[in-house]
PDB file of C-alpha atoms in Angstrom:
ATOM      1  CA  ALA A 461     136.556 242.415  83.174  1.00 54.00           C
ATOM      2  CA  GLN A 462     138.022 242.950  79.705  1.00 62.00           C
ATOM      3  CA  LYS A 463     138.967 246.426  78.813  1.00 91.00           C
ATOM      4  CA  ILE A 464     139.203 245.916  75.129  1.00 95.00           C
ATOM      5  CA  THR A 465     136.680 243.604  73.447  1.00 95.00           C
ATOM      6  CA  GLN A 466     136.998 242.299  70.038  1.00 95.00           C
ATOM      7  CA  THR A 467     134.099 239.964  69.327  1.00 91.00           C
ATOM      8  CA  GLN A 468     134.700 238.936  65.829  1.00 87.00           C
ATOM      9  CA  PRO A 469     137.144 235.984  65.854  1.00 79.00           C
ATOM     10  CA  GLY A 470     137.536 236.022  62.106  1.00 91.00           C
ATOM     11  CA  MET A 471     136.213 237.873  59.021  1.00 94.00           C
ATOM     12  CA  PHE A 472     136.320 237.355  55.192  1.00 96.00           C
ATOM     13  CA  VAL A 473     136.152 239.937  52.778  1.00 96.00           C
ATOM     14  CA  GLN A 474     136.419 240.276  48.942  1.00 97.00           C
ATOM     15  CA  GLU A 475     139.373 242.178  47.524  1.00 97.00           C
ATOM     16  CA  LYS A 476     138.539 245.860  46.890  1.00 97.00           C
ATOM     17  CA  GLU A 477     135.620 245.819  49.281  1.00 97.00           C
ATOM     18  CA  ALA A 478     135.481 247.807  52.492  1.00 97.00           C
ATOM     19  CA  VAL A 479     135.498 246.114  55.884  1.00 97.00           C
ATOM     20  CA  THR A 480     134.709 247.088  59.388  1.00 97.00           C
ATOM     21  CA  LEU A 481     136.575 245.606  62.498  1.00 97.00           C
ATOM     22  CA  ASP A 482     134.841 246.124  65.787  1.00 97.00           C
ATOM     23  CA  CYS A 483     136.489 247.110  68.989  1.00 97.00           C
ATOM     24  CA  THR A 484     134.679 248.217  72.284  1.00 97.00           C
ATOM     25  CA  TYR A 485     136.497 249.471  75.295  1.00 96.00           C
ATOM     26  CA  ASP A 486     135.836 250.096  78.988  1.00 95.00           C
ATOM     27  CA  THR A 487     137.398 252.849  80.924  1.00 91.00           C
ATOM     28  CA  SER A 488     136.424 255.516  83.508  1.00 87.00           C
ATOM     29  CA  ASP A 489     139.313 257.713  82.704  1.00 86.00           C
ATOM     30  CA  PRO A 490     138.398 260.991  80.756  1.00 86.00           C
ATOM     31  CA  SER A 491     141.619 260.906  78.914  1.00 87.00           C
ATOM     32  CA  TYR A 492     142.766 257.828  76.916  1.00 90.00           C
ATOM     33  CA  GLY A 493     143.974 256.867  73.487  1.00 92.00           C
ATOM     34  CA  LEU A 494     143.059 253.972  71.301  1.00 95.00           C
ATOM     35  CA  PHE A 495     145.166 252.174  68.852  1.00 96.00           C
ATOM     36  CA  TRP A 496     144.980 249.538  66.022  1.00 97.00           C
ATOM     37  CA  TYR A 497     147.818 247.297  65.148  1.00 97.00           C
ATOM     38  CA  LYS A 498     148.189 244.875  62.281  1.00 97.00           C
ATOM     39  CA  GLN A 499     150.159 241.584  62.791  1.00 96.00           C
ATOM     40  CA  PRO A 500     150.882 239.678  59.563  1.00 95.00           C
ATOM     41  CA  SER A 501     151.788 235.944  59.685  1.00 92.00           C
ATOM     42  CA  SER A 502     155.543 236.930  60.101  1.00 90.00           C
ATOM     43  CA  GLY A 503     154.768 238.148  63.635  1.00 91.00           C
ATOM     44  CA  GLU A 504     155.706 241.858  63.721  1.00 91.00           C
ATOM     45  CA  MET A 505     153.171 244.320  65.123  1.00 94.00           C
ATOM     46  CA  ILE A 506     152.573 247.240  62.645  1.00 95.00           C
ATOM     47  CA  PHE A 507     150.942 250.391  64.055  1.00 95.00           C
ATOM     48  CA  LEU A 508     148.003 251.545  61.865  1.00 97.00           C
ATOM     49  CA  ILE A 509     146.094 254.393  63.554  1.00 96.00           C
ATOM     50  CA  TYR A 510     145.524 256.379  66.673  1.00 95.00           C
ATOM     51  CA  GLN A 511     142.524 258.095  68.262  1.00 95.00           C
ATOM     52  CA  GLY A 512     142.612 260.240  71.226  1.00 93.00           C
ATOM     53  CA  SER A 513     139.709 260.535  73.597  1.00 92.00           C
ATOM     54  CA  TYR A 514     139.553 264.398  73.041  1.00 92.00           C
ATOM     55  CA  ASP A 515     140.059 264.329  69.289  1.00 91.00           C
ATOM     56  CA  GLN A 516     137.118 265.929  67.603  1.00 88.00           C
ATOM     57  CA  GLN A 517     137.549 264.275  64.318  1.00 93.00           C
ATOM     58  CA  ASN A 518     137.701 260.590  63.515  1.00 95.00           C
ATOM     59  CA  ALA A 519     141.406 259.600  62.708  1.00 95.00           C
ATOM     60  CA  THR A 520     142.355 258.607  59.062  1.00 96.00           C
ATOM     61  CA  GLU A 521     145.517 257.248  57.667  1.00 95.00           C
ATOM     62  CA  GLY A 522     145.382 256.326  54.054  1.00 97.00           C
ATOM     63  CA  ARG A 523     142.955 253.380  53.655  1.00 97.00           C
ATOM     64  CA  TYR A 524     142.426 253.147  57.397  1.00 98.00           C
ATOM     65  CA  SER A 525     139.881 255.217  59.436  1.00 97.00           C
ATOM     66  CA  LEU A 526     138.605 254.930  62.891  1.00 97.00           C
ATOM     67  CA  ASN A 527     134.982 255.337  63.507  1.00 96.00           C
ATOM     68  CA  PHE A 528     135.197 256.581  67.062  1.00 96.00           C
ATOM     69  CA  GLN A 529     131.827 256.573  69.013  1.00 96.00           C
ATOM     70  CA  LYS A 530     132.714 257.844  72.430  1.00 94.00           C
ATOM     71  CA  ALA A 531     129.260 257.564  74.026  1.00 94.00           C
ATOM     72  CA  ARG A 532     129.094 253.985  72.950  1.00 95.00           C
ATOM     73  CA  LYS A 533     132.763 253.272  73.744  1.00 96.00           C
ATOM     74  CA  SER A 534     133.435 251.891  70.348  1.00 97.00           C
ATOM     75  CA  ALA A 535     136.508 252.414  68.093  1.00 97.00           C
ATOM     76  CA  ASN A 536     135.968 250.528  65.026  1.00 98.00           C
ATOM     77  CA  LEU A 537     138.552 250.238  62.272  1.00 98.00           C
ATOM     78  CA  VAL A 538     137.375 250.667  58.604  1.00 98.00           C
ATOM     79  CA  ILE A 539     139.562 249.458  55.915  1.00 97.00           C
ATOM     80  CA  SER A 540     138.572 250.697  52.538  1.00 95.00           C
ATOM     81  CA  ALA A 541     139.366 249.008  49.264  1.00 95.00           C
ATOM     82  CA  SER A 542     140.790 245.822  50.880  1.00 97.00           C
ATOM     83  CA  GLN A 543     143.943 244.268  49.471  1.00 97.00           C
ATOM     84  CA  LEU A 544     145.311 240.790  49.667  1.00 97.00           C
ATOM     85  CA  GLY A 545     148.246 242.139  51.822  1.00 97.00           C
ATOM     86  CA  ASP A 546     145.534 243.216  54.417  1.00 98.00           C
ATOM     87  CA  SER A 547     145.157 239.677  55.512  1.00 97.00           C
ATOM     88  CA  ALA A 548     146.440 239.449  58.965  1.00 97.00           C
ATOM     89  CA  MET A 549     145.497 239.569  62.666  1.00 96.00           C
ATOM     90  CA  TYR A 550     144.161 243.039  63.847  1.00 97.00           C
ATOM     91  CA  PHE A 551     144.550 244.195  67.528  1.00 97.00           C
ATOM     92  CA  CYS A 552     142.820 247.013  69.180  1.00 97.00           C
ATOM     93  CA  ALA A 553     144.511 248.567  72.092  1.00 96.00           C
ATOM     94  CA  MET A 554     143.831 251.239  74.654  1.00 95.00           C
ATOM     95  CA  ARG A 555     146.532 253.338  76.587  1.00 91.00           C
ATOM     96  CA  GLU A 556     145.863 253.468  80.332  1.00 82.00           C
ATOM     97  CA  ILE A 557     147.615 255.068  83.170  1.00 77.00           C
ATOM     98  CA  SER A 558     148.475 253.036  86.290  1.00 70.00           C
ATOM     99  CA  GLN A 559     148.086 254.317  89.822  1.00 69.00           C
ATOM    100  CA  GLY A 560     151.802 255.183  89.839  1.00 70.00           C
ATOM    101  CA  GLY A 561     151.258 257.306  86.851  1.00 72.00           C
ATOM    102  CA  SER A 562     153.018 255.195  84.241  1.00 75.00           C
ATOM    103  CA  GLU A 563     151.441 254.462  80.944  1.00 80.00           C
ATOM    104  CA  LYS A 564     150.847 251.038  79.305  1.00 85.00           C
ATOM    105  CA  LEU A 565     148.849 249.581  76.556  1.00 90.00           C
ATOM    106  CA  VAL A 566     146.146 247.046  76.958  1.00 92.00           C
ATOM    107  CA  PHE A 567     145.379 244.789  73.901  1.00 94.00           C
ATOM    108  CA  GLY A 568     142.210 243.001  72.863  1.00 94.00           C
ATOM    109  CA  LYS A 569     142.431 239.330  71.797  1.00 93.00           C
ATOM    110  CA  GLY A 570     142.565 240.279  68.185  1.00 94.00           C
ATOM    111  CA  MET A 571     140.778 239.085  65.076  1.00 95.00           C
ATOM    112  CA  LYS A 572     141.770 237.472  61.900  1.00 95.00           C
ATOM    113  CA  LEU A 573     141.032 239.224  58.615  1.00 97.00           C
ATOM    114  CA  THR A 574     141.224 237.288  55.389  1.00 97.00           C
ATOM    115  CA  VAL A 575     140.946 239.002  51.923  1.00 97.00           C
ATOM    116  CA  ASN A 576     139.935 236.769  49.181  1.00 96.00           C
ATOM    117  CA  PRO A 577     141.005 237.549  45.461  1.00 95.00           C
TER     118      PRO A 577
ATOM    119  CA  ASP B 630     168.192 252.278  60.520  1.00 67.00           C
ATOM    120  CA  GLY B 631     166.433 252.911  63.849  1.00 73.00           C
ATOM    121  CA  GLY B 632     164.436 249.951  65.419  1.00 93.00           C
ATOM    122  CA  ILE B 633     163.937 247.330  68.002  1.00 95.00           C
ATOM    123  CA  THR B 634     166.030 244.172  67.792  1.00 96.00           C
ATOM    124  CA  GLN B 635     165.080 240.988  69.613  1.00 97.00           C
ATOM    125  CA  SER B 636     167.181 237.943  69.847  1.00 96.00           C
ATOM    126  CA  PRO B 637     167.141 235.063  69.508  1.00 96.00           C
ATOM    127  CA  LYS B 638     164.203 234.744  66.955  1.00 95.00           C
ATOM    128  CA  TYR B 639     163.734 231.035  68.071  1.00 95.00           C
ATOM    129  CA  LEU B 640     164.819 229.464  71.340  1.00 94.00           C
ATOM    130  CA  PHE B 641     164.309 225.977  72.711  1.00 93.00           C
ATOM    131  CA  ARG B 642     164.936 225.085  76.333  1.00 90.00           C
ATOM    132  CA  LYS B 643     164.424 222.226  78.582  1.00 90.00           C
ATOM    133  CA  GLU B 644     162.098 222.314  81.721  1.00 88.00           C
ATOM    134  CA  GLY B 645     163.903 223.748  84.694  1.00 88.00           C
ATOM    135  CA  GLN B 646     166.281 226.051  82.681  1.00 91.00           C
ATOM    136  CA  ASN B 647     166.263 229.834  82.757  1.00 93.00           C
ATOM    137  CA  VAL B 648     166.539 231.663  79.533  1.00 95.00           C
ATOM    138  CA  THR B 649     167.172 235.278  78.765  1.00 97.00           C
ATOM    139  CA  LEU B 650     165.673 237.144  75.813  1.00 97.00           C
ATOM    140  CA  SER B 651     167.529 240.213  74.518  1.00 98.00           C
ATOM    141  CA  CYS B 652     165.783 243.430  73.451  1.00 98.00           C
ATOM    142  CA  GLU B 653     167.789 246.399  72.153  1.00 97.00           C
ATOM    143  CA  GLN B 654     166.449 249.677  70.808  1.00 97.00           C
ATOM    144  CA  ASN B 655     168.234 252.635  69.083  1.00 95.00           C
ATOM    145  CA  LEU B 656     165.277 254.874  68.879  1.00 94.00           C
ATOM    146  CA  ASN B 657     166.203 256.789  72.052  1.00 93.00           C
ATOM    147  CA  HIS B 658     162.927 255.812  73.553  1.00 93.00           C
ATOM    148  CA  ASP B 659     162.415 256.216  77.268  1.00 92.00           C
ATOM    149  CA  ALA B 660     159.809 253.398  77.820  1.00 93.00           C
ATOM    150  CA  MET B 661     160.159 249.845  76.963  1.00 95.00           C
ATOM    151  CA  TYR B 662     157.802 246.814  77.460  1.00 95.00           C
ATOM    152  CA  TRP B 663     157.644 243.119  77.286  1.00 97.00           C
ATOM    153  CA  TYR B 664     154.502 241.273  75.985  1.00 97.00           C
ATOM    154  CA  ARG B 665     153.650 237.733  75.768  1.00 97.00           C
ATOM    155  CA  GLN B 666     151.382 236.257  73.025  1.00 96.00           C
ATOM    156  CA  ASP B 667     149.490 232.979  73.075  1.00 94.00           C
ATOM    157  CA  PRO B 668     147.142 231.831  70.392  1.00 84.00           C
ATOM    158  CA  GLY B 669     143.702 233.289  70.923  1.00 76.00           C
ATOM    159  CA  GLN B 670     144.861 235.462  73.886  1.00 79.00           C
ATOM    160  CA  GLY B 671     146.056 238.633  72.368  1.00 88.00           C
ATOM    161  CA  LEU B 672     149.064 240.348  73.947  1.00 94.00           C
ATOM    162  CA  ARG B 673     149.474 240.303  77.721  1.00 94.00           C
ATOM    163  CA  LEU B 674     151.891 242.704  79.502  1.00 94.00           C
ATOM    164  CA  ILE B 675     154.733 241.019  81.430  1.00 96.00           C
ATOM    165  CA  TYR B 676     156.919 243.997  82.517  1.00 96.00           C
ATOM    166  CA  TYR B 677     157.455 247.633  81.560  1.00 94.00           C
ATOM    167  CA  SER B 678     159.940 250.311  82.284  1.00 94.00           C
ATOM    168  CA  GLN B 679     159.499 254.068  81.910  1.00 90.00           C
ATOM    169  CA  ILE B 680     163.093 255.069  82.763  1.00 91.00           C
ATOM    170  CA  VAL B 681     166.471 253.442  83.327  1.00 94.00           C
ATOM    171  CA  ASN B 682     166.889 251.526  86.650  1.00 95.00           C
ATOM    172  CA  ASP B 683     163.199 251.310  87.141  1.00 93.00           C
ATOM    173  CA  PHE B 684     160.490 248.986  86.007  1.00 94.00           C
ATOM    174  CA  GLN B 685     156.939 247.754  86.971  1.00 93.00           C
ATOM    175  CA  LYS B 686     155.110 244.467  86.814  1.00 94.00           C
ATOM    176  CA  GLY B 687     152.506 244.026  84.285  1.00 92.00           C
ATOM    177  CA  ASP B 688     149.594 241.591  84.376  1.00 91.00           C
ATOM    178  CA  ILE B 689     151.455 238.275  84.211  1.00 95.00           C
ATOM    179  CA  ALA B 690     154.891 239.043  85.821  1.00 96.00           C
ATOM    180  CA  GLU B 691     155.084 235.870  87.847  1.00 96.00           C
ATOM    181  CA  GLY B 692     158.008 233.578  86.766  1.00 96.00           C
ATOM    182  CA  TYR B 693     159.699 236.459  84.775  1.00 97.00           C
ATOM    183  CA  SER B 694     162.331 239.065  85.661  1.00 97.00           C
ATOM    184  CA  VAL B 695     163.890 242.041  83.838  1.00 98.00           C
ATOM    185  CA  SER B 696     166.547 244.655  84.216  1.00 97.00           C
ATOM    186  CA  ARG B 697     166.922 248.162  82.863  1.00 97.00           C
ATOM    187  CA  GLU B 698     170.648 249.088  83.261  1.00 97.00           C
ATOM    188  CA  LYS B 699     170.827 251.017  80.123  1.00 96.00           C
ATOM    189  CA  LYS B 700     168.301 253.029  78.223  1.00 96.00           C
ATOM    190  CA  GLU B 701     168.580 250.966  75.005  1.00 97.00           C
ATOM    191  CA  SER B 702     168.386 247.468  76.595  1.00 98.00           C
ATOM    192  CA  PHE B 703     165.520 245.703  78.404  1.00 98.00           C
ATOM    193  CA  PRO B 704     166.320 241.924  78.770  1.00 98.00           C
ATOM    194  CA  LEU B 705     163.726 239.480  79.883  1.00 98.00           C
ATOM    195  CA  THR B 706     164.551 236.332  81.810  1.00 97.00           C
ATOM    196  CA  VAL B 707     162.176 233.447  81.708  1.00 96.00           C
ATOM    197  CA  THR B 708     162.679 231.498  84.880  1.00 94.00           C
ATOM    198  CA  SER B 709     162.041 227.921  85.723  1.00 89.00           C
ATOM    199  CA  ALA B 710     159.182 229.227  87.976  1.00 88.00           C
ATOM    200  CA  GLN B 711     157.161 230.115  84.740  1.00 89.00           C
ATOM    201  CA  LYS B 712     154.799 227.138  84.451  1.00 88.00           C
ATOM    202  CA  ASN B 713     153.792 227.625  80.783  1.00 91.00           C
ATOM    203  CA  PRO B 714     156.754 229.453  79.230  1.00 93.00           C
ATOM    204  CA  THR B 715     156.169 228.332  75.657  1.00 95.00           C
ATOM    205  CA  ALA B 716     154.873 231.411  73.850  1.00 96.00           C
ATOM    206  CA  PHE B 717     155.794 234.231  71.410  1.00 96.00           C
ATOM    207  CA  TYR B 718     157.438 237.241  73.134  1.00 97.00           C
ATOM    208  CA  LEU B 719     157.280 240.769  71.801  1.00 97.00           C
ATOM    209  CA  CYS B 720     159.436 243.695  73.020  1.00 97.00           C
ATOM    210  CA  ALA B 721     158.338 247.199  72.397  1.00 96.00           C
ATOM    211  CA  SER B 722     159.379 250.726  73.004  1.00 95.00           C
ATOM    212  CA  SER B 723     157.585 254.239  73.042  1.00 92.00           C
ATOM    213  CA  GLN B 724     158.221 257.743  73.438  1.00 86.00           C
ATOM    214  CA  ALA B 725     156.113 260.363  75.212  1.00 70.00           C
ATOM    215  CA  THR B 726     154.527 261.864  72.110  1.00 68.00           C
ATOM    216  CA  HIS B 727     150.881 262.937  71.366  1.00 64.00           C
ATOM    217  CA  THR B 728     150.210 259.321  70.140  1.00 72.00           C
ATOM    218  CA  GLY B 729     152.832 257.339  72.223  1.00 79.00           C
ATOM    219  CA  GLU B 730     152.450 254.345  70.016  1.00 87.00           C
ATOM    220  CA  LEU B 731     154.426 251.341  70.657  1.00 91.00           C
ATOM    221  CA  PHE B 732     157.245 250.215  68.161  1.00 93.00           C
ATOM    222  CA  PHE B 733     157.687 246.555  68.257  1.00 95.00           C
ATOM    223  CA  GLY B 734     160.446 244.021  67.601  1.00 96.00           C
ATOM    224  CA  GLU B 735     160.013 241.021  65.492  1.00 95.00           C
ATOM    225  CA  GLY B 736     159.466 238.750  68.441  1.00 96.00           C
ATOM    226  CA  SER B 737     161.118 235.792  70.028  1.00 96.00           C
ATOM    227  CA  ARG B 738     159.524 232.348  69.893  1.00 96.00           C
ATOM    228  CA  LEU B 739     160.482 230.297  73.009  1.00 96.00           C
ATOM    229  CA  THR B 740     159.586 226.613  73.068  1.00 95.00           C
ATOM    230  CA  VAL B 741     160.110 224.383  76.127  1.00 91.00           C
ATOM    231  CA  LEU B 742     160.843 220.752  75.390  1.00 86.00           C
TER     232      LEU B 742
END
Protein backbone atom coordinates (compact mmCIF):
# COMPACT_ATOMS: atom_id res chain seq x y z
CA ALA A 1 0.00 0.00 0.00
CA GLN A 2 1.20 3.48 -0.81
CA LYS A 3 2.38 5.42 2.17
CA ILE A 4 2.34 8.77 0.40
CA THR A 5 -0.42 9.52 -2.08
CA GLN A 6 -0.44 12.41 -4.48
CA THR A 7 -3.50 12.05 -6.67
CA GLN A 8 -3.16 15.13 -8.84
CA PRO A 9 -0.91 14.26 -11.80
CA GLY A 10 -0.83 17.84 -12.95
CA MET A 11 -2.24 21.26 -12.20
CA PHE A 12 -2.37 24.60 -13.96
CA VAL A 13 -2.57 27.93 -12.16
CA GLN A 14 -2.47 31.53 -13.23
CA GLU A 15 0.45 33.65 -12.12
CA LYS A 16 -0.20 35.45 -8.80
CA GLU A 17 -2.95 33.03 -7.78
CA ALA A 18 -2.70 30.63 -4.86
CA VAL A 19 -2.61 26.87 -5.43
CA THR A 20 -2.97 23.82 -3.16
CA LEU A 21 -1.13 20.60 -3.85
CA ASP A 22 -2.65 17.55 -2.18
CA CYS A 23 -0.84 14.90 -0.17
CA THR A 24 -2.20 12.14 2.04
CA TYR A 25 -0.10 9.73 4.04
CA ASP A 26 -0.44 6.49 5.89
CA THR A 27 1.45 5.58 9.04
CA SER A 28 0.79 4.02 12.41
CA ASP A 29 3.80 5.67 14.04
CA PRO A 30 2.94 8.44 16.48
CA SER A 31 6.07 10.37 15.57
CA TYR A 32 6.77 11.21 11.94
CA GLY A 33 7.84 14.06 9.71
CA LEU A 34 6.38 15.32 6.47
CA PHE A 35 8.31 17.14 3.74
CA TRP A 36 7.68 18.86 0.46
CA TYR A 37 10.31 19.06 -2.27
CA LYS A 38 10.37 20.91 -5.58
CA GLN A 39 12.08 19.50 -8.67
CA PRO A 40 12.57 21.92 -11.57
CA SER A 41 13.26 20.62 -15.05
CA SER A 42 17.00 20.73 -14.29
CA GLY A 43 16.50 17.76 -11.97
CA GLU A 44 17.77 18.90 -8.59
CA MET A 45 15.52 18.37 -5.56
CA ILE A 46 14.88 21.49 -3.48
CA PHE A 47 13.60 21.22 0.09
CA LEU A 48 10.63 23.52 0.66
CA ILE A 49 8.99 22.87 4.00
CA TYR A 50 8.77 20.46 6.94
CA GLN A 51 5.97 19.54 9.36
CA GLY A 52 6.51 17.40 12.43
CA SER A 53 3.66 15.24 13.67
CA TYR A 54 3.76 16.91 17.08
CA ASP A 55 4.04 20.46 15.79
CA GLN A 56 1.06 22.47 16.99
CA GLN A 57 1.22 25.07 14.27
CA ASN A 58 1.09 24.59 10.53
CA ALA A 59 4.53 25.15 9.02
CA THR A 60 5.20 28.22 6.90
CA GLU A 61 8.22 29.21 4.82
CA GLY A 62 7.78 32.40 2.84
CA ARG A 63 5.14 31.76 0.16
CA TYR A 64 4.85 28.11 1.18
CA SER A 65 2.59 26.84 3.92
CA LEU A 66 1.57 23.36 4.90
CA ASN A 67 -2.07 22.65 5.70
CA PHE A 68 -1.58 19.82 8.18
CA GLN A 69 -4.74 17.89 9.12
CA LYS A 70 -3.54 15.08 11.34
CA ALA A 71 -6.87 13.31 11.79
CA ARG A 72 -7.36 13.17 8.05
CA LYS A 73 -3.69 12.29 7.46
CA SER A 74 -3.24 15.03 4.95
CA ALA A 75 -0.39 17.48 4.47
CA ASN A 76 -1.31 19.76 1.61
CA LEU A 77 1.15 22.34 0.31
CA VAL A 78 -0.21 25.83 -0.31
CA ILE A 79 1.73 28.17 -2.57
CA SER A 80 0.54 31.74 -2.37
CA ALA A 81 1.01 34.26 -5.19
CA SER A 82 2.32 31.76 -7.76
CA GLN A 83 5.29 32.75 -9.88
CA LEU A 84 6.43 31.44 -13.23
CA GLY A 85 9.44 29.94 -11.50
CA ASP A 86 7.15 27.74 -9.43
CA SER A 87 6.53 25.55 -12.48
CA ALA A 88 8.07 22.22 -11.51
CA MET A 89 7.40 18.76 -10.13
CA TYR A 90 6.44 18.69 -6.46
CA PHE A 91 6.97 15.72 -4.18
CA CYS A 92 5.52 15.00 -0.79
CA ALA A 93 7.60 12.76 1.48
CA MET A 94 7.38 11.17 4.92
CA ARG A 95 10.17 10.19 7.25
CA GLU A 96 9.73 6.71 8.61
CA ILE A 97 11.81 4.65 10.99
CA SER A 98 12.73 1.12 9.98
CA GLN A 99 12.69 -1.89 12.31
CA GLY A 100 16.42 -1.44 12.81
CA GLY A 101 15.92 2.12 13.97
CA SER A 102 17.33 3.85 10.90
CA GLU A 103 15.43 6.69 9.29
CA LYS A 104 14.55 7.10 5.65
CA LEU A 105 12.29 9.26 3.51
CA VAL A 106 9.48 7.73 1.47
CA PHE A 107 8.32 9.83 -1.48
CA GLY A 108 5.05 10.16 -3.31
CA LYS A 109 4.89 9.94 -7.09
CA GLY A 110 4.83 13.69 -7.45
CA MET A 111 2.69 16.11 -9.37
CA LYS A 112 3.49 18.66 -12.05
CA LEU A 113 2.56 22.28 -11.49
CA THR A 114 2.46 24.69 -14.41
CA VAL A 115 2.11 28.40 -13.77
CA ASN A 116 0.70 30.34 -16.70
CA PRO A 117 1.43 34.02 -17.29
CA ASP B 1 30.58 25.85 -0.76
CA GLY B 2 29.14 22.83 1.00
CA GLY B 3 27.09 20.41 -0.99
CA ILE B 4 26.75 17.07 -2.69
CA THR B 5 28.55 16.27 -5.91
CA GLN B 6 27.41 13.50 -8.19
CA SER B 7 29.35 12.33 -11.20
CA PRO B 8 29.07 11.73 -14.00
CA LYS B 9 26.00 13.77 -14.87
CA TYR B 10 25.29 11.65 -17.94
CA LEU B 11 26.44 8.10 -18.51
CA PHE B 12 25.89 5.60 -21.27
CA ARG B 13 26.65 1.94 -20.94
CA LYS B 14 26.17 -1.23 -22.89
CA GLU B 15 24.08 -4.07 -21.58
CA GLY B 16 26.05 -6.42 -19.38
CA GLN B 17 28.43 -3.77 -18.06
CA ASN B 18 28.72 -2.64 -14.49
CA VAL B 19 28.88 1.09 -13.85
CA THR B 20 29.69 3.08 -10.73
CA LEU B 21 28.09 6.41 -9.89
CA SER B 22 30.02 8.70 -7.58
CA CYS B 23 28.52 10.69 -4.70
CA GLU B 24 30.64 12.94 -2.49
CA GLN B 25 29.46 15.33 0.23
CA ASN B 26 31.32 17.93 2.26
CA LEU B 27 28.43 18.72 4.59
CA ASN B 28 29.78 16.42 7.32
CA HIS B 29 26.47 14.55 7.27
CA ASP B 30 26.28 11.11 8.81
CA ALA B 31 23.54 9.66 6.63
CA MET B 32 23.60 9.18 2.86
CA TYR B 33 21.03 7.80 0.43
CA TRP B 34 20.60 6.66 -3.15
CA TYR B 35 17.28 7.07 -4.93
CA ARG B 36 16.17 6.08 -8.38
CA GLN B 37 13.66 8.17 -10.31
CA ASP B 38 11.63 6.94 -13.27
CA PRO B 39 8.93 8.96 -15.05
CA GLY B 40 5.66 8.79 -13.11
CA GLN B 41 7.23 6.71 -10.33
CA GLY B 42 8.54 9.32 -7.98
CA LEU B 43 11.70 8.53 -6.03
CA ARG B 44 12.41 5.02 -4.86
CA LEU B 45 15.05 4.21 -2.28
CA ILE B 46 17.88 1.91 -3.37
CA TYR B 47 20.32 1.91 -0.44
CA TYR B 48 21.04 4.10 2.54
CA SER B 49 23.76 4.42 5.14
CA GLN B 50 23.54 5.96 8.59
CA ILE B 51 27.22 5.61 9.49
CA VAL B 52 30.53 4.65 7.93
CA ASN B 53 30.96 0.95 7.13
CA ASP B 54 27.26 0.26 7.49
CA PHE B 55 24.40 0.41 4.99
CA GLN B 56 20.90 -0.97 4.54
CA LYS B 57 18.86 -2.06 1.55
CA GLY B 58 16.04 0.16 0.46
CA ASP B 59 12.95 -0.84 -1.48
CA ILE B 60 14.66 -1.67 -4.78
CA ALA B 61 18.19 -2.85 -3.91
CA GLU B 62 18.34 -5.81 -6.30
CA GLY B 63 20.98 -5.33 -8.98
CA TYR B 64 22.76 -2.57 -7.07
CA SER B 65 25.65 -2.44 -4.60
CA VAL B 66 27.16 0.29 -2.43
CA SER B 67 30.04 0.92 -0.08
CA ARG B 68 30.59 3.45 2.68
CA GLU B 69 34.28 3.42 3.50
CA LYS B 70 34.46 7.15 4.16
CA LYS B 71 31.92 9.51 5.69
CA GLU B 72 31.92 11.80 2.68
CA SER B 73 31.60 9.15 -0.03
CA PHE B 74 28.80 6.73 -0.97
CA PRO B 75 29.33 5.26 -4.46
CA LEU B 76 26.61 3.22 -6.15
CA THR B 77 27.39 0.39 -8.56
CA VAL B 78 24.72 -0.58 -11.05
CA THR B 79 25.47 -4.19 -11.90
CA SER B 80 24.56 -6.20 -14.95
CA ALA B 81 21.96 -7.95 -12.78
CA GLN B 82 19.81 -4.82 -12.77
CA LYS B 83 17.22 -5.51 -15.47
CA ASN B 84 16.11 -1.96 -16.19
CA PRO B 85 18.99 0.33 -15.23
CA THR B 86 18.07 3.30 -17.43
CA ALA B 87 16.95 5.96 -14.95
CA PHE B 88 17.82 9.17 -13.14
CA TYR B 89 19.80 8.51 -9.96
CA LEU B 90 19.82 10.92 -7.05
CA CYS B 91 22.17 10.88 -4.09
CA ALA B 92 21.29 12.66 -0.86
CA SER B 93 22.60 13.21 2.65
CA SER B 94 21.12 14.29 5.94
CA GLN B 95 22.01 15.09 9.50
CA ALA B 96 20.09 14.18 12.63
CA THR B 97 18.49 17.58 13.22
CA HIS B 98 14.90 18.46 14.18
CA THR B 99 13.80 18.34 10.57
CA GLY B 100 16.45 15.99 9.15
CA GLU B 101 15.70 17.06 5.60
CA LEU B 102 17.64 15.51 2.77
CA PHE B 103 20.09 17.52 0.72
CA PHE B 104 20.33 16.25 -2.84
CA GLY B 105 22.96 16.20 -5.53
CA GLU B 106 22.14 17.20 -9.09
CA GLY B 107 21.65 13.62 -10.20
CA SER B 108 23.18 11.21 -12.69
CA ARG B 109 21.27 10.08 -15.75
CA LEU B 110 22.19 6.56 -16.82
CA THR B 111 21.19 5.24 -20.22
CA VAL B 112 21.74 1.64 -21.23
CA LEU B 113 22.17 1.19 -24.95
